[in-house]
Short mmCIF file of N, CA and C in Angstrom, two decimals:
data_model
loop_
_atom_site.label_atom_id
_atom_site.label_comp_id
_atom_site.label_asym_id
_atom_site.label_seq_id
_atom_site.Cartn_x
_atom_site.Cartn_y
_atom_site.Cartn_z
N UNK C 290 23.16 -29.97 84.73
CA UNK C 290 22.28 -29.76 83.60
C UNK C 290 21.05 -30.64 83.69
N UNK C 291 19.79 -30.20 83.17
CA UNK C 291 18.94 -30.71 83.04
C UNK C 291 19.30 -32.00 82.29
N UNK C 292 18.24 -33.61 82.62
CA UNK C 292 18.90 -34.29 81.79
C UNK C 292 17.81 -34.90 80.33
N UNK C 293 16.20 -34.61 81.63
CA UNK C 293 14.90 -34.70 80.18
C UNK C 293 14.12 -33.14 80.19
N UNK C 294 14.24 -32.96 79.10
CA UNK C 294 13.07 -31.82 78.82
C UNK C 294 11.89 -32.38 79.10
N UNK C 295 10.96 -31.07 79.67
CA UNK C 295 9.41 -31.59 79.79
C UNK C 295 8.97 -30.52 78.71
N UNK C 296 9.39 -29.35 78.54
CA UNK C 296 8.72 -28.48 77.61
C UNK C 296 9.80 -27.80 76.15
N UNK C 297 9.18 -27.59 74.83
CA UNK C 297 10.77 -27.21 74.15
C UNK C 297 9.68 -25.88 73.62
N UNK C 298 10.68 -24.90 73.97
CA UNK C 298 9.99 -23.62 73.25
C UNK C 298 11.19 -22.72 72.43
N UNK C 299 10.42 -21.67 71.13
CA UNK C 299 11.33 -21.23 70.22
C UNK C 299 11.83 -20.11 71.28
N UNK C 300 13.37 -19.86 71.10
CA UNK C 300 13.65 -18.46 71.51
C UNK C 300 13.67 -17.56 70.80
N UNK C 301 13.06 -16.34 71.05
CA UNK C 301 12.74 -15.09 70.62
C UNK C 301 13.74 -14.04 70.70
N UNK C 302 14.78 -13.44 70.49
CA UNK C 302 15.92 -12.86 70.81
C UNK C 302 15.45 -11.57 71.26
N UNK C 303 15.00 -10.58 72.27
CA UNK C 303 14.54 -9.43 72.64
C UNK C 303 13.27 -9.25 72.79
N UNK C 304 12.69 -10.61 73.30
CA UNK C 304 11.37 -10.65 73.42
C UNK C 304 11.05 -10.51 74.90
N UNK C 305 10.29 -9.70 75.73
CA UNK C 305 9.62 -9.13 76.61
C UNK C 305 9.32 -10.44 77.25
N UNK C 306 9.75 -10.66 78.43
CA UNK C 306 9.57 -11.51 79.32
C UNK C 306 8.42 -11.54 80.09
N UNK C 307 7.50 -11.81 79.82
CA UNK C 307 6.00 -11.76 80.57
C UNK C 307 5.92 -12.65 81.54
N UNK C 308 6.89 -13.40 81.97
CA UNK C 308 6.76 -14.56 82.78
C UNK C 308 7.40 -14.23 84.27
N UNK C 309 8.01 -13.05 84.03
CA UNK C 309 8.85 -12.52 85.35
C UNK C 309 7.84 -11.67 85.90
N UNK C 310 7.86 -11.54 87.27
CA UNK C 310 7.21 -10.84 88.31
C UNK C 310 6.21 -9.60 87.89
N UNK C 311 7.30 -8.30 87.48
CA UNK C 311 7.07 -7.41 86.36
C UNK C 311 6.52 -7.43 84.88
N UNK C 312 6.01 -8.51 84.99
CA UNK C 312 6.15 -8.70 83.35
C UNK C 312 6.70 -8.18 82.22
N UNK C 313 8.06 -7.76 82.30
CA UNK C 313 9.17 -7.75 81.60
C UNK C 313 8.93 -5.82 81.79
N UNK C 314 8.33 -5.51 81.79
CA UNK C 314 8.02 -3.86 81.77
C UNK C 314 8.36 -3.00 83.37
N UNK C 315 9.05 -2.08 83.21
CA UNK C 315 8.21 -1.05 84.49
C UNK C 315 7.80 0.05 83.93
N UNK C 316 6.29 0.08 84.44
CA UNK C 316 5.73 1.55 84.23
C UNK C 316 6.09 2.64 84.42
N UNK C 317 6.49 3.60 83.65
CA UNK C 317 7.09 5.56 83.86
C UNK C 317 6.13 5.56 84.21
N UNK C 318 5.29 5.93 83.69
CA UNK C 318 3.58 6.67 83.17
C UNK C 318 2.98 6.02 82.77
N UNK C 319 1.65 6.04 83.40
CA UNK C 319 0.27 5.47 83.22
C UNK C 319 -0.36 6.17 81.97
N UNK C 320 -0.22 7.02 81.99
CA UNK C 320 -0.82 8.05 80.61
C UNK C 320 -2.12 8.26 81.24
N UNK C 321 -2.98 8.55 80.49
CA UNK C 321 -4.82 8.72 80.45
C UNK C 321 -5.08 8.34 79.31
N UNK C 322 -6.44 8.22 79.66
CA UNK C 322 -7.48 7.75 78.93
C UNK C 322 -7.73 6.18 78.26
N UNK C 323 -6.93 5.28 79.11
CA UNK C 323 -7.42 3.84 79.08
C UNK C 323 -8.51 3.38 79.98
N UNK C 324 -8.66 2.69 79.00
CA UNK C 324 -9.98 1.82 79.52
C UNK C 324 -9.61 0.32 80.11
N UNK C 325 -9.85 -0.40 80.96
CA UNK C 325 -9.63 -1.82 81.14
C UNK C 325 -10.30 -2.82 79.87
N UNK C 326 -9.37 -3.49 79.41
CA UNK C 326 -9.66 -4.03 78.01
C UNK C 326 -9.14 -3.84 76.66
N UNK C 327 -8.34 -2.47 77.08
CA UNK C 327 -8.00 -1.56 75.85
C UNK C 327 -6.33 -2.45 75.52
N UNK C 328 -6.28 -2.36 74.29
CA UNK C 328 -5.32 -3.07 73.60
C UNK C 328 -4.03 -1.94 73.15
N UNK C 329 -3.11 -2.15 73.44
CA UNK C 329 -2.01 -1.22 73.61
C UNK C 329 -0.60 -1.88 72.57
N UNK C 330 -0.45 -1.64 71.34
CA UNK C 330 0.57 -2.11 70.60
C UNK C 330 1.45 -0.83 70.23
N UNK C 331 3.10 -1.60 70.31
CA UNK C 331 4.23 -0.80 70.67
C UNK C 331 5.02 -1.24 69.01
N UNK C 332 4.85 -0.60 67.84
CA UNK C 332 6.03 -0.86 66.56
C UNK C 332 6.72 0.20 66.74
N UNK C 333 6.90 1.37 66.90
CA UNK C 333 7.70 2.08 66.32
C UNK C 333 8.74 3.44 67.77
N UNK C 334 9.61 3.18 67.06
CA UNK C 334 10.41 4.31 68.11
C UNK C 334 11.94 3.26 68.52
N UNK C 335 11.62 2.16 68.55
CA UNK C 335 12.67 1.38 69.32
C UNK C 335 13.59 1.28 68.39
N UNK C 336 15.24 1.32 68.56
CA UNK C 336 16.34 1.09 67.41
C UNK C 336 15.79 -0.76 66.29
N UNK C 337 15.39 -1.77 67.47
CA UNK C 337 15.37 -2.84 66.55
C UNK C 337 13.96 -3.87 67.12
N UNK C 338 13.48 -2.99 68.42
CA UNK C 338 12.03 -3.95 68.98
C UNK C 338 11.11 -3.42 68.37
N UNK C 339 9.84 -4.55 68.18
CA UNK C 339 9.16 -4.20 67.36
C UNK C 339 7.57 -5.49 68.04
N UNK C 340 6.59 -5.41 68.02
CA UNK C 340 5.34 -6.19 67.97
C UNK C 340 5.22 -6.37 69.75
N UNK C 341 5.43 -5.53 70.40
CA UNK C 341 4.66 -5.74 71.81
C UNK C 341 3.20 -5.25 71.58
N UNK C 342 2.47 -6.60 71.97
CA UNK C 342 0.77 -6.10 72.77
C UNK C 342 1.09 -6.04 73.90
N UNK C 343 0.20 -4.86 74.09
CA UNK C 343 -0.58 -4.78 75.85
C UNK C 343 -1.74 -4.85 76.19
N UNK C 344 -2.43 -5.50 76.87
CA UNK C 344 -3.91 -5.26 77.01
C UNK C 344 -4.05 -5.06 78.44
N UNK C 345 -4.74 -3.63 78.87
CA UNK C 345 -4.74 -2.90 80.01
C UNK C 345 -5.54 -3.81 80.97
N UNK C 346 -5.26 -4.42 82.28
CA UNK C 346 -6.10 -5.04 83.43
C UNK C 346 -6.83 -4.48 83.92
N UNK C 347 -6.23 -3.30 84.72
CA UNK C 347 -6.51 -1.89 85.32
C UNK C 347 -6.14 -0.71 85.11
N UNK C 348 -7.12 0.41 85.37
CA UNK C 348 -6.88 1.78 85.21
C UNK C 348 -7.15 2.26 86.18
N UNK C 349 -6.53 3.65 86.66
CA UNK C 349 -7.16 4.58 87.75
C UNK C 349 -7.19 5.80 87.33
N UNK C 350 -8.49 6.32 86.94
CA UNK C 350 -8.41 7.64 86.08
C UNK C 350 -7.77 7.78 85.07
N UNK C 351 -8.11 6.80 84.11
CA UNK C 351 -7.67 6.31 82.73
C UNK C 351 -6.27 5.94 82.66
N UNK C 352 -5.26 6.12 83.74
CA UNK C 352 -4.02 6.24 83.64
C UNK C 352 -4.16 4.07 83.91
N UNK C 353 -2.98 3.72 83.23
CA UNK C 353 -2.82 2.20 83.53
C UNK C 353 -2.23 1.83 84.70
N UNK C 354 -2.51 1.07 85.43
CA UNK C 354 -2.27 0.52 86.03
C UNK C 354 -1.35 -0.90 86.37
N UNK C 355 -1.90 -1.57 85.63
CA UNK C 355 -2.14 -3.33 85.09
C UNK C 355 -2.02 -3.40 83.96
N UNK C 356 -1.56 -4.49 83.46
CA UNK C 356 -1.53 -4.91 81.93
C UNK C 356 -1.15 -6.56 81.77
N UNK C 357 -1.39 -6.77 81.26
CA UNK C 357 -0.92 -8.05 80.96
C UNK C 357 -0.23 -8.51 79.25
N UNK C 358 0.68 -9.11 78.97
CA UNK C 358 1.55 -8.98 77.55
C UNK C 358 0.45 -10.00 77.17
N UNK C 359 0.17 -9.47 75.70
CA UNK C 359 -0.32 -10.26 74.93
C UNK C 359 0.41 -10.79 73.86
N UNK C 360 1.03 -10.32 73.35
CA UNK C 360 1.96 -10.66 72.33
C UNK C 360 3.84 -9.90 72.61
N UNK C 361 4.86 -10.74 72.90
CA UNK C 361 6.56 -10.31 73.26
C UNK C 361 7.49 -9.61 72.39
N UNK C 362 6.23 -9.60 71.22
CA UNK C 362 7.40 -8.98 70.58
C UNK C 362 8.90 -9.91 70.20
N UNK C 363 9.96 -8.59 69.78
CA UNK C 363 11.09 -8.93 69.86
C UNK C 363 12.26 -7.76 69.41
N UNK C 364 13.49 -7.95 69.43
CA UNK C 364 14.56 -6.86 69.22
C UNK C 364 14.52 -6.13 70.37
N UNK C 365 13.91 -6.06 72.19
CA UNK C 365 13.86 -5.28 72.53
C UNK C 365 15.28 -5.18 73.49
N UNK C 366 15.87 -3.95 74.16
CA UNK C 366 16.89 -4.32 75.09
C UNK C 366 16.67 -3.53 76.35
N UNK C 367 17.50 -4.51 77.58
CA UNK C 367 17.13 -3.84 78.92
C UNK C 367 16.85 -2.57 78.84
N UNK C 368 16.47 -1.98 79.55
CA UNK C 368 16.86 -0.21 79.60
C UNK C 368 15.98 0.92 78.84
N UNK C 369 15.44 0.28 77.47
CA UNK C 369 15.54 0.90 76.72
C UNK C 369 13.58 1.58 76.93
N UNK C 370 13.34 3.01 76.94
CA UNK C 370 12.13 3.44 77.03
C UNK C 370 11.04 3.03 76.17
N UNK C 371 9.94 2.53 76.23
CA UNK C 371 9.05 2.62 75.08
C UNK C 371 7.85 3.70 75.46
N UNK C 372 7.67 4.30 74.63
CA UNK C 372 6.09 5.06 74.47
C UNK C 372 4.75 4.51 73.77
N UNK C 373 3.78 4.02 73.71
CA UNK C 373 2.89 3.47 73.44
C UNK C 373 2.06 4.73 73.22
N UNK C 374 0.93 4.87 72.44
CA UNK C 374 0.25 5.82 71.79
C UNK C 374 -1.13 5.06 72.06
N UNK C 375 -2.02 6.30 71.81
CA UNK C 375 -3.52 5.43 71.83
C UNK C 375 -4.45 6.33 72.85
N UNK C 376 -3.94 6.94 73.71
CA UNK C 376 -5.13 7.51 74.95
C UNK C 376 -5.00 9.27 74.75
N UNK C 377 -5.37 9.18 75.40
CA UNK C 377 -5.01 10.84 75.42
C UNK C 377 -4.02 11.21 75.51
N UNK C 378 -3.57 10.48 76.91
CA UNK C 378 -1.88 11.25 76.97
C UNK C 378 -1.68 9.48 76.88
N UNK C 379 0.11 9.61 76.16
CA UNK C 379 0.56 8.64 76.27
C UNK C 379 0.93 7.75 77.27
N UNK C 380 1.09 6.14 77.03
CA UNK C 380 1.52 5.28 78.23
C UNK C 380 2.92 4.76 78.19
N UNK C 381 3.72 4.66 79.06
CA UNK C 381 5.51 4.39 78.95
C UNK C 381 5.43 3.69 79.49
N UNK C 382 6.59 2.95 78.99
CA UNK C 382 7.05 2.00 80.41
C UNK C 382 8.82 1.70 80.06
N UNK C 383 9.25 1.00 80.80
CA UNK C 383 11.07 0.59 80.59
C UNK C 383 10.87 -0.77 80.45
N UNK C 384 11.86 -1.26 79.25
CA UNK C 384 11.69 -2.49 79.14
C UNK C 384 12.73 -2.91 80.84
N UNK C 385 12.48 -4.17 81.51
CA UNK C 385 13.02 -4.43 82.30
C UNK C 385 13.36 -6.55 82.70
N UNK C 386 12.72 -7.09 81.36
CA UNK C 386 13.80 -8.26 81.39
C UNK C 386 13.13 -8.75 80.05
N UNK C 387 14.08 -9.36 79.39
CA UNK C 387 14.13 -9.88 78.10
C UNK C 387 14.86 -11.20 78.12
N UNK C 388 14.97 -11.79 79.66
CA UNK C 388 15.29 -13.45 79.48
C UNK C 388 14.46 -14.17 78.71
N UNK C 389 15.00 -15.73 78.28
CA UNK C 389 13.80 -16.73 78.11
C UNK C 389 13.06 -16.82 79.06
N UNK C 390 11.49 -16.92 78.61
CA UNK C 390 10.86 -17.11 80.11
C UNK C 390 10.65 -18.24 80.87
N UNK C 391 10.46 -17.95 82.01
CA UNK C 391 10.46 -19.00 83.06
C UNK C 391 11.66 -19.77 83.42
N UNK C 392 12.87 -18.80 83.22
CA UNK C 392 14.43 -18.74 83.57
C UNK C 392 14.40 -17.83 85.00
N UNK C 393 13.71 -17.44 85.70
CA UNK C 393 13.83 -16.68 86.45
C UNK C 393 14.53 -17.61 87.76
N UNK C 394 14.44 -18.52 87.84
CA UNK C 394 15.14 -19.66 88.96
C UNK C 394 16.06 -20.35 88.59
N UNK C 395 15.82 -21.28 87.48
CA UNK C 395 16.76 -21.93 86.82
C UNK C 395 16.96 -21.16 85.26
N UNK C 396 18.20 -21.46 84.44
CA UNK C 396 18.45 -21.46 83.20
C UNK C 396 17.73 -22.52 82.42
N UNK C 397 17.32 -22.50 81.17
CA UNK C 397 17.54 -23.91 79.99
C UNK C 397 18.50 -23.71 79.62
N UNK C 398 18.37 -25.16 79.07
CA UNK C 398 19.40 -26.10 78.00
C UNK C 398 18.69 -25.00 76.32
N UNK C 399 20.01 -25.74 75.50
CA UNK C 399 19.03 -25.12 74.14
C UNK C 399 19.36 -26.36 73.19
N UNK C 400 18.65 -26.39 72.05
CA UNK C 400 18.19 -27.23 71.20
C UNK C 400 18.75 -26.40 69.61
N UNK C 401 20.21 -26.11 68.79
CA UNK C 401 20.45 -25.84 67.76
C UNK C 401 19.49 -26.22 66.86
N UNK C 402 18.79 -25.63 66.40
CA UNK C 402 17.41 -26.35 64.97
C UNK C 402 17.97 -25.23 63.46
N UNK C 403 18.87 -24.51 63.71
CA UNK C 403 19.02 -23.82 62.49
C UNK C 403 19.51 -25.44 61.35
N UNK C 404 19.27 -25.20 59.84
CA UNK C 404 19.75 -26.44 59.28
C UNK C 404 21.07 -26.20 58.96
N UNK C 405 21.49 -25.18 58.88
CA UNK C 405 23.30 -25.15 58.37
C UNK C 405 24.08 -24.49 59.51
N UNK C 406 23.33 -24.68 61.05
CA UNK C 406 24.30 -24.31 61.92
C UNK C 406 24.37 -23.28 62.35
N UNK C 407 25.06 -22.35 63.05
CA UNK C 407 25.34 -20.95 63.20
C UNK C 407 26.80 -21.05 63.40
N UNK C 408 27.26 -19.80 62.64
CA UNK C 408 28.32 -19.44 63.21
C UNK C 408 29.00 -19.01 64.28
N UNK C 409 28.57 -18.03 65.43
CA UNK C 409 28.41 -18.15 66.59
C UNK C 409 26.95 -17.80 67.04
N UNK C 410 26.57 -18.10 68.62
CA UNK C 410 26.27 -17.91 69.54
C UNK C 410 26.31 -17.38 70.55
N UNK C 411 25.87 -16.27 71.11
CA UNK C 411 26.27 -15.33 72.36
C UNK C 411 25.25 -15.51 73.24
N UNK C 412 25.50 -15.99 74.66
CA UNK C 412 24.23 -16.43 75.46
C UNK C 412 24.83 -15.78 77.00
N UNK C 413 23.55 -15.32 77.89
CA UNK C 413 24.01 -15.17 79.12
C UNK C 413 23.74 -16.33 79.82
N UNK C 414 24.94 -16.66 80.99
CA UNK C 414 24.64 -17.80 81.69
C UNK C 414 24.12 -18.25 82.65
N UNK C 415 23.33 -19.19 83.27
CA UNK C 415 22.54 -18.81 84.56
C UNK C 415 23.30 -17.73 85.37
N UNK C 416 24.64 -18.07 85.67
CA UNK C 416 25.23 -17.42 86.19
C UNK C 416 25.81 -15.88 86.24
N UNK C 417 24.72 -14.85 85.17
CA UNK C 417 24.75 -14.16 84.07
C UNK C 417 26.05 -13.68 83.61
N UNK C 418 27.21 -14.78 83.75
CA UNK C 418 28.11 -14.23 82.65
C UNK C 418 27.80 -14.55 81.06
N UNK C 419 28.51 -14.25 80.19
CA UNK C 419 28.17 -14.14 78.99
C UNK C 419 29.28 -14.87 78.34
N UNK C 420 28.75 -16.09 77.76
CA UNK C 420 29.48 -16.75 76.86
C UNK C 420 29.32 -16.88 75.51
N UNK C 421 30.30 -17.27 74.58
CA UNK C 421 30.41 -17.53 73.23
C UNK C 421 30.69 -18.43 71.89
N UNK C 422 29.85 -18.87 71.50
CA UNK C 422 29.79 -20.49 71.43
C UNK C 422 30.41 -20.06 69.49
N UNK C 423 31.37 -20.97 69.24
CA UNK C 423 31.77 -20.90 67.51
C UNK C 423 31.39 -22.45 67.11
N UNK C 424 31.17 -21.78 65.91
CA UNK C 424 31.26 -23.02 64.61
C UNK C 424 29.87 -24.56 65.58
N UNK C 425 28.66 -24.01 65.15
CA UNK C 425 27.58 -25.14 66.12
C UNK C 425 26.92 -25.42 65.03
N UNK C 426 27.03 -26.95 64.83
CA UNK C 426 26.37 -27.32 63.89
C UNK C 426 24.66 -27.11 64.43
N UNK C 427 24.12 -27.73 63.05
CA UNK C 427 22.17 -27.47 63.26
C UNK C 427 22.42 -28.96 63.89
N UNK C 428 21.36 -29.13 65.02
CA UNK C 428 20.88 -30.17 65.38
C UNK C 428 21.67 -30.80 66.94
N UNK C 429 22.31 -29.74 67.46
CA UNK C 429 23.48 -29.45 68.57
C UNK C 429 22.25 -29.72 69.55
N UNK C 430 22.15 -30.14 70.53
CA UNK C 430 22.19 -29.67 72.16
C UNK C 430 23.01 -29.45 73.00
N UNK C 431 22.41 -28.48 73.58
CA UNK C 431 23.69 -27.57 74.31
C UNK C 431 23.08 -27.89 75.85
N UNK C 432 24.04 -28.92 76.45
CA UNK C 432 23.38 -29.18 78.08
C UNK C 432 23.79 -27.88 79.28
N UNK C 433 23.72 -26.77 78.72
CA UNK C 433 23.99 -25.58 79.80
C UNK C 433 23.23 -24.88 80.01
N UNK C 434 23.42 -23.78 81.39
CA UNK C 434 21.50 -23.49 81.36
C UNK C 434 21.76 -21.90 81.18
N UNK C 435 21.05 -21.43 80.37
CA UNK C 435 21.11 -19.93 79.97
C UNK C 435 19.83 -19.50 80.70
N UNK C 436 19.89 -17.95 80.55
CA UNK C 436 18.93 -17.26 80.61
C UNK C 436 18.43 -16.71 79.63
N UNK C 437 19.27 -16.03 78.31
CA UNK C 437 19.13 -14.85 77.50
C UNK C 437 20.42 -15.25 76.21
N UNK C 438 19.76 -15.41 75.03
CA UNK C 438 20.45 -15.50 73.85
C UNK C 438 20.40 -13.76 73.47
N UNK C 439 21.88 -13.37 72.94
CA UNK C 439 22.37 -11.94 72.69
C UNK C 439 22.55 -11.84 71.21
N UNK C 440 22.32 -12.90 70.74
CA UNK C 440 23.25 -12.96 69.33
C UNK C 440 21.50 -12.58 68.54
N UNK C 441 21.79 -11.84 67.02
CA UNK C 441 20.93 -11.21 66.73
C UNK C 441 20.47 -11.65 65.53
N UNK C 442 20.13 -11.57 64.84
CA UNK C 442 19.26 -12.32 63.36
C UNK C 442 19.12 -13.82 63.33
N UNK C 443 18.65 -14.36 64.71
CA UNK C 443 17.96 -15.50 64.37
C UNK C 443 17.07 -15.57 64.14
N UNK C 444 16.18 -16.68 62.93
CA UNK C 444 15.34 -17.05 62.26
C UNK C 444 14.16 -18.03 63.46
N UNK C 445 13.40 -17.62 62.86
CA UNK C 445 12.46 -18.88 63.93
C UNK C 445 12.63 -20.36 64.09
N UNK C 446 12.73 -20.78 65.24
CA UNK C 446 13.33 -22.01 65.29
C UNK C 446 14.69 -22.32 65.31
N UNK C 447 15.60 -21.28 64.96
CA UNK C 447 17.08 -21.59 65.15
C UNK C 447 17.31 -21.98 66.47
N UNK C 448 16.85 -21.79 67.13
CA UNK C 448 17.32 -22.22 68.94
C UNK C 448 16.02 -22.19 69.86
N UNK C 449 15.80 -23.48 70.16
CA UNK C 449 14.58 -24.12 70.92
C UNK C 449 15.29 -23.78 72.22
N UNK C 450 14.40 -23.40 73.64
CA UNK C 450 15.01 -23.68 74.66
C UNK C 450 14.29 -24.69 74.91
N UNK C 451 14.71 -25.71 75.68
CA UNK C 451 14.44 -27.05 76.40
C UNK C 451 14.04 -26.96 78.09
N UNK C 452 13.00 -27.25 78.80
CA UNK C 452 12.91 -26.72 79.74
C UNK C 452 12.13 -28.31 80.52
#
């Protein structure tokens, strides 16, 4: 386990990993009619993701190319298709990682900040098995290194990763 943090960031539970190779997306379809610059936001269609920006890098014959995340969102899960609206024809892509970011080598540690605790915890492990943490008080550090918190209605700040 890590033994000093250099960085502590909130975890986002289904938030679009922009920090991985892919930036958390693979493109179906480029669609048409983007422009480089053009701002691409994803609310509606997904069972529980909701607030992805995109802002297009590149186009080739309006279809996208490039993008870069502007905003991760959250609620989103592996697999799952999104359609984005806005051009002529629409732009898709597959969500394709929703770790904490900059887990792509190593796991973090996490930092409990809820004030009355959680009842459980469901986390994948570097090792991506999936463990299950009961009864954690607020104010816990947890010296194990995850990739991906599973557990769902956390509040902002309930779980810092430590990195």
């Amino acid at each position: 386990p890590r033994v000093f943090a250099h960085d502590a960031v909130a975890v986002v539970v289904g938030a679009i990993n922009a920090s991985d190779a892919n930036k958390g997306l693979t493109i179906t379809d480029g669609g048409t009619g983007y422009s480089e610059g053009d701002t691409i936001t994803y609310n509606a269609g997904s069972p529980a993701g909701a607030g992805l920006v995109l802002t297009v890098l590149t186009e080739t014959g309006g279809a996208v190319t490039d993008f870069t995340v502007t905003t991760v969102g959250s609620g989103y899960i592996v697999g799952e298709s999104l359609t984005f609206t806005g051009g002529a024809a629409d732009f898709e892509a597959d969500v394709a990682n929703i770790d904490i970011p900059n887990t792509q080598k190593r796991g973090c540690c996490i930092y409990v900040g809820a004030a009355l605790g959680l009842p459980t915890l469901s986390v994948v492990m570097e090792s991506g098995n999936t463990a299950v943490f009961n009864t954690i008080s607020g104010g816990t550090i947890f010296p194990i290194l995850i990739k991906r918190i599973t557990t769902a209605g956390l509040a902002a700040n309930d779980v810092i990763a430590l990195y």
